[in-house]
Amino acid sequence: MEATAAAMGVFNYDQAFGRNIGLVNRDEQRKLKQTCVAVPGLGGVGGAHIHALARLGIGAFKLADPDTFDVVNFNRQFGATMDTVGRSKTAVSAESILAINPEAKIMQYPDGISPQNIDAFLAGVDVVIDGIEFFRMKTRRMLYAACRERGIPVVNAGPIGYGAAVLVFMPDGPSFEEHFGLTDDMTHAEQLLALALGLAPRLKSDIDPASINMEGEKGPALASACFLCAAVAATEVLKLVCNRGQCTSVPSGLYYDPYRGRMYPLKRRPFLTKSFAGRILRWLAFRQVPAFKVMHLRELAARK
């Protein structure tokens, strides 16, 4: 019997990802090998994204995250183990990719992304997958604007409750701000609420509002939802790179709910518009999630 390359201690890309063939063809697999994906944020979703992408055979990565792993990450973050506590998420993530594909080209940004390094971070990138923490709205808006300027599509796959919301922002489609109705005069709490409403298929979420800590920037998340996000995000990347099928691009989106065995369409909500429906939606959302309202009122008081 012919020995595999791995058995002889030699990595072979074609053998490593040969079982992809049949769902992608060999030309498409070569495209994936030549593709560079940037993943800012390597926590719950970002850590799962890189594993799915590495096993898809993506050949190059830009990784960014200023954080280190901690025990509190164990319930949902792929790279969090007792062996990695205190270690850089970018370094651990890079090691994980190279353990799957030693030929992968990886550039690390252990200080995260910023206006100072965004040009370098996006240089040569084909697709971006948003793994940024939910509460980091300023960084997220900066990223989407920079990608739009450079013609780079962004895949947003976020864990909401038990499921995953997926939206793909194409350079020639509605912008991140347009889709979520964001403006600079909104409070941080209003922007976060607009994002949450745009990703949730129903106003009433499965998440217990009492579990949301706005000041500590913490909220509940399950590993199953993060892994589901990685599955749908990797599939969107495959479609983008191989020019296959129709991407889940805004103004439409999808929410996959394995708990109920359903799939919901995501549409732009009239949050904070001058319409009557927009005002009602805002009032109901603040009422159901008091933490957003408390932060909003504090921000308004601080502006005076």
GROMACS .gro file of C-alpha atoms in nm:
model
  304
    1MET     CA    1   0.000   0.000   0.000
    2GLU     CA    2   0.131   0.343  -0.096
    3ALA     CA    3   0.224   0.551   0.207
    4THR     CA    4   0.070   0.896   0.243
    5ALA     CA    5   0.293   1.200   0.250
    6ALA     CA    6   0.197   1.260   0.613
    7ALA     CA    7   0.306   0.910   0.710
    8MET     CA    8   0.646   0.994   0.569
    9GLY     CA    9   0.657   1.321   0.761
   10VAL     CA   10   0.600   1.535   0.452
   11PHE     CA   11   0.306   1.771   0.404
   12ASN     CA   12   0.121   1.746   0.074
   13TYR     CA   13  -0.148   2.006   0.002
   14ASP     CA   14  -0.333   1.795  -0.255
   15GLN     CA   15  -0.356   1.501  -0.015
   16ALA     CA   16  -0.446   1.717   0.283
   17PHE     CA   17  -0.744   1.876   0.109
   18GLY     CA   18  -0.821   1.607  -0.147
   19ARG     CA   19  -1.153   1.521   0.017
   20ASN     CA   20  -1.279   1.868  -0.078
   21ILE     CA   21  -1.274   1.756  -0.443
   22GLY     CA   22  -1.621   1.659  -0.556
   23LEU     CA   23  -1.773   1.955  -0.377
   24VAL     CA   24  -1.518   2.189  -0.534
   25ASN     CA   25  -1.321   2.106  -0.846
   26ARG     CA   26  -0.943   2.112  -0.873
   27ASP     CA   27  -0.931   2.457  -1.033
   28GLU     CA   28  -1.145   2.595  -0.752
   29GLN     CA   29  -0.922   2.433  -0.492
   30ARG     CA   30  -0.624   2.608  -0.651
   31LYS     CA   31  -0.813   2.937  -0.624
   32LEU     CA   32  -0.872   2.872  -0.254
   33LYS     CA   33  -0.502   2.801  -0.209
   34GLN     CA   34  -0.419   3.136  -0.370
   35THR     CA   35  -0.677   3.327  -0.162
   36CYS     CA   36  -0.594   3.557   0.129
   37VAL     CA   37  -0.860   3.600   0.399
   38ALA     CA   38  -0.832   3.858   0.675
   39VAL     CA   39  -0.988   3.778   1.013
   40PRO     CA   40  -0.992   4.066   1.262
   41GLY     CA   41  -1.098   3.929   1.599
   42LEU     CA   42  -0.998   3.575   1.699
   43GLY     CA   43  -1.237   3.502   1.985
   44GLY     CA   44  -1.556   3.297   1.974
   45VAL     CA   45  -1.638   3.334   1.606
   46GLY     CA   46  -1.296   3.439   1.474
   47GLY     CA   47  -1.122   3.137   1.622
   48ALA     CA   48  -1.379   2.905   1.467
   49HIS     CA   49  -1.357   3.087   1.132
   50ILE     CA   50  -0.985   3.027   1.091
   51HIS     CA   51  -1.020   2.653   1.156
   52ALA     CA   52  -1.296   2.617   0.896
   53LEU     CA   53  -1.097   2.824   0.646
   54ALA     CA   54  -0.772   2.638   0.709
   55ARG     CA   55  -0.943   2.304   0.643
   56LEU     CA   56  -1.105   2.450   0.333
   57GLY     CA   57  -0.750   2.499   0.207
   58ILE     CA   58  -0.726   2.879   0.218
   59GLY     CA   59  -0.360   2.959   0.150
   60ALA     CA   60  -0.301   3.294   0.321
   61PHE     CA   61  -0.430   3.473   0.631
   62LYS     CA   62  -0.412   3.814   0.795
   63LEU     CA   63  -0.488   3.771   1.168
   64ALA     CA   64  -0.555   4.050   1.417
   65ASP     CA   65  -0.645   4.051   1.786
   66PRO     CA   66  -0.485   4.240   2.077
   67ASP     CA   67  -0.618   4.001   2.341
   68THR     CA   68  -0.483   3.691   2.518
   69PHE     CA   69  -0.670   3.374   2.607
   70ASP     CA   70  -0.825   3.335   2.952
   71VAL     CA   71  -1.028   3.072   3.136
   72VAL     CA   72  -1.347   3.276   3.077
   73ASN     CA   73  -1.306   3.199   2.704
   74PHE     CA   74  -1.330   2.822   2.747
   75ASN     CA   75  -1.704   2.788   2.677
   76ARG     CA   76  -1.685   2.916   2.319
   77GLN     CA   77  -1.338   3.007   2.190
   78PHE     CA   78  -1.165   2.746   1.976
   79GLY     CA   79  -0.809   2.826   2.082
   80ALA     CA   80  -0.879   2.857   2.455
   81THR     CA   81  -0.726   2.571   2.656
   82MET     CA   82  -0.524   2.538   2.974
   83ASP     CA   83  -0.214   2.534   2.755
   84THR     CA   84  -0.296   2.870   2.593
   85VAL     CA   85  -0.411   3.077   2.893
   86GLY     CA   86  -0.221   3.406   2.887
   87ARG     CA   87  -0.095   3.357   2.532
   88SER     CA   88  -0.163   3.589   2.237
   89LYS     CA   89  -0.468   3.493   2.036
   90THR     CA   90  -0.293   3.581   1.712
   91ALA     CA   91   0.007   3.360   1.792
   92VAL     CA   92  -0.207   3.063   1.899
   93SER     CA   93  -0.432   3.104   1.595
   94ALA     CA   94  -0.133   3.114   1.360
   95GLU     CA   95   0.005   2.795   1.516
   96SER     CA   96  -0.334   2.625   1.473
   97ILE     CA   97  -0.345   2.709   1.104
   98LEU     CA   98   0.013   2.598   1.044
   99ALA     CA   99  -0.056   2.269   1.222
  100ILE     CA  100  -0.320   2.205   0.954
  101ASN     CA  101  -0.139   2.362   0.659
  102PRO     CA  102   0.235   2.423   0.712
  103GLU     CA  103   0.248   2.599   0.375
  104ALA     CA  104  -0.002   2.869   0.474
  105LYS     CA  105   0.121   3.227   0.462
  106ILE     CA  106   0.025   3.417   0.776
  107MET     CA  107   0.071   3.777   0.883
  108GLN     CA  108  -0.005   3.861   1.246
  109TYR     CA  109  -0.130   4.187   1.395
  110PRO     CA  110  -0.113   4.126   1.772
  111ASP     CA  111  -0.209   4.487   1.847
  112GLY     CA  112  -0.537   4.455   1.658
  113ILE     CA  113  -0.647   4.679   1.373
  114SER     CA  114  -0.645   5.059   1.381
  115PRO     CA  115  -0.646   5.354   1.141
  116GLN     CA  116  -0.265   5.339   1.157
  117ASN     CA  117  -0.231   4.981   1.028
  118ILE     CA  118  -0.553   4.920   0.832
  119ASP     CA  119  -0.378   4.978   0.497
  120ALA     CA  120  -0.119   4.710   0.569
  121PHE     CA  121  -0.380   4.476   0.714
  122LEU     CA  122  -0.599   4.487   0.403
  123ALA     CA  123  -0.318   4.487   0.145
  124GLY     CA  124  -0.350   4.181  -0.081
  125VAL     CA  125  -0.667   4.059   0.094
  126ASP     CA  126  -0.946   3.898  -0.111
  127VAL     CA  127  -1.215   3.859   0.157
  128VAL     CA  128  -1.259   3.976   0.517
  129ILE     CA  129  -1.453   3.784   0.781
  130ASP     CA  130  -1.567   4.004   1.068
  131GLY     CA  131  -1.473   3.845   1.401
  132ILE     CA  132  -1.467   4.171   1.598
  133GLU     CA  133  -1.630   4.177   1.942
  134PHE     CA  134  -1.992   4.291   1.930
  135PHE     CA  135  -1.927   4.596   2.148
  136ARG     CA  136  -1.637   4.734   1.935
  137MET     CA  137  -1.851   4.946   1.708
  138LYS     CA  138  -1.593   5.216   1.629
  139THR     CA  139  -1.340   4.956   1.509
  140ARG     CA  140  -1.605   4.770   1.313
  141ARG     CA  141  -1.725   5.082   1.132
  142MET     CA  142  -1.366   5.173   1.046
  143LEU     CA  143  -1.306   4.825   0.904
  144TYR     CA  144  -1.616   4.820   0.684
  145ALA     CA  145  -1.547   5.167   0.546
  146ALA     CA  146  -1.188   5.070   0.461
  147CYS     CA  147  -1.300   4.749   0.289
  148ARG     CA  148  -1.561   4.933   0.088
  149GLU     CA  149  -1.299   5.184  -0.032
  150ARG     CA  150  -1.076   4.898  -0.148
  151GLY     CA  151  -1.347   4.684  -0.308
  152ILE     CA  152  -1.314   4.400  -0.056
  153PRO     CA  153  -1.626   4.200   0.042
  154VAL     CA  154  -1.690   4.147   0.415
  155VAL     CA  155  -1.866   3.844   0.558
  156ASN     CA  156  -2.049   3.906   0.886
  157ALA     CA  157  -2.154   3.585   1.059
  158GLY     CA  158  -2.250   3.645   1.421
  159PRO     CA  159  -2.387   3.421   1.697
  160ILE     CA  160  -2.730   3.539   1.809
  161GLY     CA  161  -2.891   3.316   2.069
  162TYR     CA  162  -2.868   2.953   1.957
  163GLY     CA  163  -2.814   3.036   1.591
  164ALA     CA  164  -2.613   3.232   1.338
  165ALA     CA  165  -2.692   3.547   1.143
  166VAL     CA  166  -2.507   3.591   0.814
  167LEU     CA  167  -2.478   3.904   0.601
  168VAL     CA  168  -2.230   3.968   0.319
  169PHE     CA  169  -2.138   4.329   0.245
  170MET     CA  170  -2.035   4.370  -0.118
  171PRO     CA  171  -1.841   4.680  -0.231
  172ASP     CA  172  -2.119   4.779  -0.475
  173GLY     CA  173  -2.407   4.710  -0.236
  174PRO     CA  174  -2.546   4.899   0.065
  175SER     CA  175  -2.279   5.007   0.311
  176PHE     CA  176  -2.257   4.890   0.672
  177GLU     CA  177  -2.388   5.227   0.793
  178GLU     CA  178  -2.670   5.233   0.540
  179HIS     CA  179  -2.786   4.882   0.619
  180PHE     CA  180  -2.796   4.927   0.996
  181GLY     CA  181  -2.901   5.293   0.984
  182LEU     CA  182  -2.595   5.420   1.171
  183THR     CA  183  -2.507   5.787   1.206
  184ASP     CA  184  -2.231   5.967   1.396
  185ASP     CA  185  -2.476   6.151   1.620
  186MET     CA  186  -2.614   5.826   1.764
  187THR     CA  187  -2.496   5.717   2.106
  188HIS     CA  188  -2.281   5.406   2.131
  189ALA     CA  189  -2.577   5.226   2.289
  190GLU     CA  190  -2.803   5.322   1.998
  191GLN     CA  191  -2.549   5.194   1.746
  192LEU     CA  192  -2.515   4.862   1.930
  193LEU     CA  193  -2.891   4.827   1.951
  194ALA     CA  194  -2.926   4.897   1.579
  195LEU     CA  195  -2.666   4.625   1.508
  196ALA     CA  196  -2.840   4.377   1.739
  197LEU     CA  197  -3.180   4.440   1.582
  198GLY     CA  198  -3.034   4.402   1.235
  199LEU     CA  199  -2.890   4.061   1.320
  200ALA     CA  200  -3.188   3.924   1.515
  201PRO     CA  201  -3.486   3.781   1.323
  202ARG     CA  202  -3.727   3.858   1.606
  203LEU     CA  203  -3.744   4.154   1.844
  204LYS     CA  204  -3.770   3.917   2.141
  205SER     CA  205  -3.440   3.730   2.164
  206ASP     CA  206  -3.357   3.398   2.329
  207ILE     CA  207  -3.097   3.586   2.535
  208ASP     CA  208  -3.190   3.677   2.891
  209PRO     CA  209  -3.158   4.059   2.904
  210ALA     CA  210  -3.030   4.036   3.263
  211SER     CA  211  -2.721   3.850   3.134
  212ILE     CA  212  -2.606   4.145   2.921
  213ASN     CA  213  -2.336   4.353   3.090
  214MET     CA  214  -2.296   4.671   2.886
  215GLU     CA  215  -2.031   4.827   3.108
  216GLY     CA  216  -1.824   4.509   3.115
  217GLU     CA  217  -1.893   4.448   2.744
  218LYS     CA  218  -2.008   4.092   2.805
  219GLY     CA  219  -2.296   3.881   2.687
  220PRO     CA  220  -2.383   3.511   2.658
  221ALA     CA  221  -2.262   3.302   2.363
  222LEU     CA  222  -2.256   2.928   2.292
  223ALA     CA  223  -1.982   2.733   2.115
  224SER     CA  224  -2.246   2.565   1.897
  225ALA     CA  225  -2.359   2.904   1.764
  226CYS     CA  226  -1.998   3.014   1.702
  227PHE     CA  227  -1.922   2.692   1.512
  228LEU     CA  228  -2.238   2.738   1.306
  229CYS     CA  229  -2.119   3.089   1.219
  230ALA     CA  230  -1.789   2.945   1.096
  231ALA     CA  231  -1.970   2.693   0.876
  232VAL     CA  232  -2.185   2.954   0.702
  233ALA     CA  233  -1.901   3.208   0.677
  234ALA     CA  234  -1.665   2.955   0.516
  235THR     CA  235  -1.936   2.865   0.267
  236GLU     CA  236  -1.983   3.233   0.177
  237VAL     CA  237  -1.607   3.265   0.127
  238LEU     CA  238  -1.612   2.962  -0.103
  239LYS     CA  239  -1.893   3.116  -0.309
  240LEU     CA  240  -1.712   3.450  -0.333
  241VAL     CA  241  -1.375   3.303  -0.428
  242CYS     CA  242  -1.506   3.044  -0.672
  243ASN     CA  243  -1.779   3.269  -0.814
  244ARG     CA  244  -2.039   3.009  -0.724
  245GLY     CA  245  -2.405   3.053  -0.641
  246GLN     CA  246  -2.559   3.363  -0.486
  247CYS     CA  247  -2.407   3.518  -0.175
  248THR     CA  248  -2.622   3.619   0.118
  249SER     CA  249  -2.558   3.984   0.045
  250VAL     CA  250  -2.732   4.285   0.195
  251PRO     CA  251  -2.993   4.424   0.190
  252SER     CA  252  -3.095   4.064   0.254
  253GLY     CA  253  -2.952   3.820   0.506
  254LEU     CA  254  -3.033   3.490   0.676
  255TYR     CA  255  -3.059   3.364   1.031
  256TYR     CA  256  -3.008   2.990   1.087
  257ASP     CA  257  -3.190   2.865   1.398
  258PRO     CA  258  -3.099   2.502   1.475
  259TYR     CA  259  -3.287   2.518   1.808
  260ARG     CA  260  -3.620   2.557   1.629
  261GLY     CA  261  -3.512   2.396   1.304
  262ARG     CA  262  -3.594   2.709   1.108
  263MET     CA  263  -3.435   2.966   0.882
  264TYR     CA  264  -3.544   3.329   0.890
  265PRO     CA  265  -3.480   3.608   0.637
  266LEU     CA  266  -3.311   3.919   0.773
  267LYS     CA  267  -3.433   4.252   0.641
  268ARG     CA  268  -3.324   4.606   0.720
  269ARG     CA  269  -3.527   4.739   1.012
  270PRO     CA  270  -3.646   5.100   1.033
  271PHE     CA  271  -3.448   5.166   1.351
  272LEU     CA  272  -3.425   5.531   1.454
  273THR     CA  273  -3.585   5.655   1.136
  274LYS     CA  274  -3.840   5.933   1.158
  275SER     CA  275  -4.115   5.688   1.069
  276PHE     CA  276  -4.370   5.585   1.326
  277ALA     CA  277  -4.258   5.222   1.291
  278GLY     CA  278  -3.899   5.320   1.362
  279ARG     CA  279  -3.989   5.505   1.681
  280ILE     CA  280  -4.203   5.217   1.804
  281LEU     CA  281  -3.928   4.962   1.733
  282ARG     CA  282  -3.672   5.173   1.921
  283TRP     CA  283  -3.906   5.213   2.221
  284LEU     CA  284  -3.984   4.841   2.235
  285ALA     CA  285  -3.617   4.744   2.207
  286PHE     CA  286  -3.509   4.977   2.488
  287ARG     CA  287  -3.792   4.844   2.702
  288GLN     CA  288  -3.703   4.478   2.646
  289VAL     CA  289  -3.328   4.528   2.697
  290PRO     CA  290  -3.291   4.788   2.976
  291ALA     CA  291  -2.910   4.766   2.967
  292PHE     CA  292  -2.908   4.944   2.630
  293LYS     CA  293  -3.136   5.217   2.760
  294VAL     CA  294  -2.928   5.274   3.074
  295MET     CA  295  -2.610   5.315   2.869
  296HIS     CA  296  -2.790   5.541   2.623
  297LEU     CA  297  -2.916   5.772   2.899
  298ARG     CA  298  -2.572   5.787   3.058
  299GLU     CA  299  -2.415   5.885   2.728
  300LEU     CA  300  -2.674   6.158   2.672
  301ALA     CA  301  -2.615   6.294   3.022
  302ALA     CA  302  -2.237   6.297   2.960
  303ARG     CA  303  -2.285   6.502   2.642
  304LYS     CA  304  -2.453   6.786   2.830
   0.00000   0.00000   0.00000
